[in-house]
Short mmCIF file of C-alpha atoms in Angstrom, two decimals:
data_model
loop_
_atom_site.label_atom_id
_atom_site.label_comp_id
_atom_site.label_asym_id
_atom_site.label_seq_id
_atom_site.Cartn_x
_atom_site.Cartn_y
_atom_site.Cartn_z
CA MET A 1 -32.07 -61.25 -58.39
CA LYS A 2 -33.95 -64.55 -58.00
CA ARG A 3 -30.92 -66.37 -59.46
CA ILE A 4 -28.74 -64.87 -56.73
CA LEU A 5 -31.14 -65.47 -53.81
CA ALA A 6 -31.89 -69.11 -54.64
CA PRO A 7 -28.38 -70.48 -53.91
CA VAL A 8 -28.14 -68.35 -50.77
CA LEU A 9 -31.46 -69.65 -49.42
CA LEU A 10 -30.44 -73.20 -50.27
CA ALA A 11 -27.19 -72.78 -48.35
CA ILE A 12 -28.97 -71.33 -45.31
CA THR A 13 -31.55 -74.15 -45.37
CA GLY A 14 -28.76 -76.74 -45.66
CA PHE A 15 -26.86 -75.37 -42.65
CA GLY A 16 -30.06 -75.32 -40.63
CA ALA A 17 -30.81 -78.94 -41.45
CA LEU A 18 -27.26 -79.95 -40.59
CA GLY A 19 -27.53 -78.18 -37.27
CA ALA A 20 -30.80 -79.93 -36.52
CA LEU A 21 -29.27 -83.32 -37.32
CA SER A 22 -26.23 -82.71 -35.17
CA GLY A 23 -28.50 -81.74 -32.31
CA CYS A 24 -30.19 -85.14 -32.56
CA GLU A 25 -26.93 -87.11 -32.14
CA PRO A 26 -26.77 -88.94 -28.75
CA GLN A 27 -24.28 -87.41 -26.34
CA LYS A 28 -21.64 -89.74 -24.87
CA SER A 29 -22.45 -90.34 -21.20
CA GLN A 30 -19.68 -89.49 -18.77
CA PRO A 31 -18.62 -92.24 -16.31
CA SER A 32 -20.07 -91.86 -12.85
CA ALA A 33 -17.90 -91.10 -9.82
CA ALA A 34 -18.32 -94.73 -8.70
CA GLN A 35 -17.14 -96.04 -12.08
CA VAL A 36 -14.11 -93.74 -12.08
CA SER A 37 -13.28 -94.83 -8.54
CA LYS A 38 -13.55 -98.51 -9.52
CA GLN A 39 -11.34 -98.01 -12.58
CA LYS A 40 -8.67 -96.40 -10.42
CA ALA A 41 -8.91 -99.18 -7.83
CA ASP A 42 -8.64 -101.85 -10.54
CA ALA A 43 -5.55 -100.14 -11.97
CA VAL A 44 -3.91 -100.02 -8.50
CA SER A 45 -4.82 -103.68 -7.89
CA LYS A 46 -3.34 -104.70 -11.25
CA ARG A 47 -0.07 -102.89 -10.47
CA LYS A 48 0.10 -104.62 -7.06
CA VAL A 49 -0.37 -108.04 -8.64
CA GLN A 50 2.30 -107.32 -11.25
CA ALA A 51 4.72 -106.13 -8.53
CA VAL A 52 4.17 -109.31 -6.50
CA GLN A 53 4.56 -111.52 -9.56
CA ALA A 54 7.85 -109.76 -10.32
CA LYS A 55 9.09 -110.53 -6.78
CA ILE A 56 8.17 -114.20 -7.23
CA LYS A 57 10.07 -114.24 -10.50
CA ASP A 58 13.22 -112.70 -9.00
CA GLY A 59 13.12 -115.03 -5.96
CA THR A 60 12.19 -112.46 -3.31
CA TYR A 61 9.07 -114.51 -2.53
CA GLN A 62 9.65 -118.26 -2.70
CA PHE A 63 8.51 -121.68 -1.52
CA ALA A 64 10.77 -124.70 -0.97
CA GLU A 65 10.49 -128.20 0.43
CA LEU A 66 13.18 -129.05 2.99
CA PRO A 67 14.81 -132.46 3.64
CA LYS A 68 12.46 -134.99 5.23
CA GLU A 69 12.65 -135.23 9.02
CA ASN A 70 11.45 -138.44 10.64
CA LEU A 71 7.77 -138.72 9.61
CA TYR A 72 7.21 -135.35 7.97
CA THR A 73 8.60 -133.02 5.30
CA PRO A 74 9.09 -129.44 6.45
CA TYR A 75 8.79 -126.55 4.01
CA ARG A 76 9.74 -122.89 4.01
CA PHE A 77 8.04 -119.95 2.35
CA THR A 78 9.07 -116.31 2.17
CA THR A 79 6.26 -113.79 1.68
CA ALA A 80 5.46 -110.10 2.04
CA LEU A 81 4.81 -110.74 5.76
CA GLY A 82 8.00 -112.65 6.52
CA GLU A 83 9.62 -116.07 6.38
CA PHE A 84 7.91 -119.19 7.74
CA THR A 85 9.53 -122.59 8.28
CA THR A 86 7.11 -125.37 9.19
CA GLY A 87 7.77 -128.25 11.55
CA GLU A 88 5.48 -131.17 12.28
CA SER A 89 1.78 -131.17 11.39
CA TYR A 90 0.07 -133.68 13.65
CA LEU A 91 -3.43 -135.04 14.15
CA ALA A 92 -5.27 -133.17 16.92
CA GLY A 93 -8.65 -132.29 18.34
CA GLY A 94 -10.43 -135.60 18.01
CA GLY A 95 -13.75 -134.11 19.14
CA LYS A 96 -16.55 -136.64 19.49
CA SER A 97 -19.39 -134.56 20.94
CA GLU A 98 -21.44 -133.21 18.06
CA THR A 99 -23.36 -130.92 20.43
CA ASP A 100 -20.23 -129.32 21.90
CA PRO A 101 -19.41 -126.21 19.80
CA ASN A 102 -15.81 -126.37 20.99
CA ALA A 103 -15.25 -129.98 19.90
CA TRP A 104 -13.16 -130.17 16.75
CA THR A 105 -11.04 -132.50 14.62
CA GLY A 106 -8.04 -131.39 12.60
CA PHE A 107 -4.33 -130.80 12.97
CA LYS A 108 -1.78 -128.63 14.71
CA ILE A 109 1.22 -127.26 12.87
CA ASP A 110 4.55 -126.05 14.28
CA TYR A 111 6.37 -123.23 12.56
CA THR A 112 9.17 -120.78 13.10
CA TYR A 113 8.46 -117.23 12.03
CA LYS A 114 11.18 -114.74 11.05
CA ASN A 115 10.08 -111.14 10.67
CA THR A 116 11.68 -109.88 7.44
CA THR A 117 9.50 -106.74 7.31
CA ASN A 118 10.35 -103.35 8.78
CA GLN A 119 7.43 -103.39 11.25
CA PRO A 120 6.66 -105.50 14.37
CA GLN A 121 4.43 -108.44 13.43
CA ASP A 122 2.08 -110.81 15.26
CA ALA A 123 3.39 -114.25 14.20
CA VAL A 124 -0.02 -115.94 14.40
CA LYS A 125 -1.87 -113.25 12.44
CA ALA A 126 0.88 -113.08 9.82
CA PHE A 127 0.82 -116.87 9.35
CA SER A 128 -2.99 -116.97 9.14
CA ARG A 129 -3.02 -114.31 6.42
CA VAL A 130 -0.74 -116.22 4.05
CA PHE A 131 -1.44 -119.87 5.05
CA ARG A 132 -4.87 -120.78 3.63
CA VAL A 133 -6.04 -124.36 4.22
CA GLN A 134 -8.20 -125.45 1.27
CA THR A 135 -8.99 -129.08 2.15
CA MET A 136 -8.25 -131.63 4.86
CA GLN A 137 -8.49 -135.42 4.80
CA ILE A 138 -8.56 -137.37 8.07
CA TRP A 139 -9.34 -141.10 8.02
CA GLN A 140 -12.10 -140.53 5.47
CA PRO A 141 -12.22 -140.71 1.67
CA THR A 142 -13.96 -137.32 1.65
CA LYS A 143 -11.79 -134.21 1.51
CA LEU A 144 -13.29 -131.73 3.91
CA LYS A 145 -13.54 -128.07 2.95
CA ALA A 146 -14.26 -124.82 4.82
CA ILE A 147 -11.46 -125.53 7.29
CA LYS A 148 -11.41 -123.06 10.17
CA THR A 149 -8.59 -121.67 12.26
CA ILE A 150 -8.88 -122.96 15.83
CA SER A 151 -8.14 -119.98 18.06
CA THR A 152 -8.01 -121.73 21.46
CA PHE A 153 -6.51 -125.19 21.97
CA SER A 154 -4.39 -127.17 24.40
CA GLY A 155 -0.93 -128.57 23.76
CA TYR A 156 0.08 -132.17 23.26
CA HIS A 157 -0.73 -134.35 26.28
CA GLY A 158 0.50 -137.75 25.16
CA MET A 159 3.57 -139.74 26.23
CA ASP A 160 6.18 -137.80 24.22
CA GLY A 161 7.80 -135.47 26.79
CA PRO A 162 9.79 -133.32 24.32
CA ARG A 163 6.66 -132.83 22.22
CA THR A 164 4.76 -131.66 25.32
CA GLU A 165 7.49 -129.14 26.16
CA GLN A 166 7.63 -127.84 22.59
CA ASP A 167 3.87 -127.30 22.46
CA ALA A 168 3.86 -125.47 25.80
CA ARG A 169 6.59 -123.09 24.62
CA ARG A 170 5.02 -122.51 21.24
CA ILE A 171 1.54 -121.87 22.68
CA ALA A 172 3.03 -119.38 25.17
CA ASN A 173 4.54 -117.50 22.21
CA ARG A 174 1.18 -117.03 20.50
CA GLY A 175 0.17 -113.37 20.51
CA LYS A 176 3.70 -112.04 21.03
CA LEU A 177 4.91 -109.30 18.71
CA VAL A 178 8.03 -110.15 16.74
CA GLN A 179 10.44 -107.31 16.03
CA PRO A 180 12.06 -106.89 12.58
CA GLY A 181 14.88 -109.39 12.10
CA GLU A 182 13.80 -111.58 15.05
CA SER A 183 12.45 -115.17 15.00
CA ILE A 184 9.96 -117.02 17.20
CA ASP A 185 8.61 -120.61 17.46
CA VAL A 186 4.80 -120.82 17.32
CA ILE A 187 1.99 -123.33 16.74
CA ASN A 188 -1.40 -123.01 15.02
CA ALA A 189 -4.38 -125.34 14.73
CA TYR A 190 -6.93 -125.96 11.96
CA GLY A 191 -9.98 -128.17 11.66
CA VAL A 192 -13.73 -128.62 11.51
CA SER A 193 -16.35 -129.05 14.21
CA ALA A 194 -17.17 -132.53 15.47
CA LYS A 195 -20.61 -132.17 13.88
CA VAL A 196 -19.21 -131.34 10.42
CA TYR A 197 -16.75 -134.22 10.68
CA ALA A 198 -19.49 -136.69 11.66
CA ASN A 199 -21.80 -135.49 8.87
CA ASN A 200 -19.11 -136.29 6.32
CA ALA A 201 -18.30 -139.75 7.70
CA PRO A 202 -18.90 -142.61 5.25
CA LYS A 203 -22.16 -144.52 5.79
CA LYS A 204 -20.47 -147.87 5.30
CA LYS A 205 -17.36 -149.10 7.05
CA ILE A 206 -14.31 -148.59 4.86
CA LYS A 207 -11.78 -151.39 4.50
CA LYS A 208 -8.73 -149.18 4.05
CA MET A 209 -8.01 -146.04 6.04
CA ALA A 210 -7.66 -142.89 3.95
CA PRO A 211 -4.46 -140.87 4.30
CA LEU A 212 -3.98 -137.93 6.64
CA ASN A 213 -3.23 -134.76 4.69
CA TYR A 214 -4.19 -131.20 3.91
CA THR A 215 -3.91 -128.85 0.95
CA ILE A 216 -2.91 -125.21 1.32
CA ASP A 217 -2.61 -122.11 -0.78
CA VAL A 218 0.37 -120.06 0.33
CA LEU A 219 -0.14 -116.40 -0.59
CA ALA A 220 2.91 -114.38 -1.62
CA ASP A 221 1.10 -111.26 -0.51
CA PRO A 222 -2.29 -111.31 1.26
CA ASP A 223 -3.34 -107.90 -0.09
CA SER A 224 -2.92 -108.90 -3.74
CA LYS A 225 -4.02 -112.51 -3.05
CA VAL A 226 -1.38 -113.84 -5.45
CA VAL A 227 -0.84 -117.55 -4.75
CA LEU A 228 2.82 -118.41 -4.32
CA LYS A 229 2.23 -122.18 -4.09
CA ARG A 230 -0.55 -124.74 -3.75
CA TYR A 231 0.86 -127.59 -1.70
CA ASP A 232 -0.22 -130.98 -0.35
CA ALA A 233 1.24 -131.87 3.04
CA GLU A 234 1.03 -134.93 5.30
CA ILE A 235 -0.42 -135.01 8.81
CA VAL A 236 1.50 -137.16 11.31
CA TRP A 237 -0.59 -139.59 13.35
CA ARG A 238 -0.03 -138.91 17.05
CA PHE A 239 -1.95 -140.13 20.08
CA ASP A 240 -2.83 -136.64 21.28
#
């Protein structure tokens, strides 16, 4: 009888020990609701980026330099928000009062906007979402950063009559909604405050004037933030 009971007791004891060991194994923690939500958002974001990159590859979204006109080189870019063709970028602002919060130095840029989407678009807002100024260089060796969009500005008031008329028309078009398939001529302005400009001025007088230019990132799609093109453009010197 003892010979029979011994193996049975051993088996029972073994199963009990195994159960105790398995109970000690750490349980895998389940991802939190926040982690699951983030994973889903990351997956959606990745698909958006891939979709935009595919449209760049097939030529739906594109950037191209156009033939040089007088003192500047226009360029055209087609994005998720429409097609933009730039005109002249010219020196503007020229603020000298460091205590005046409205005084600024920078450039104005002409552009023609064509709404290629299926919804009405604000030409200024659409342009600002895809046209990101990274740096600006005006008469100084230092490339200024943190360039801001100037929301309120006057038109050209120099001796070039046609330029004055163009600015007046383009400024009047700011804020107008553009219907799908329609085009409109507009103007935007970018720069830094007079105080920021003065703080970055060289301490010693420079012998050679630095060039006038700016660098932009053109976004193919502002939601995915995919950069279509990084581009260096010239600023025309005008007596504004």
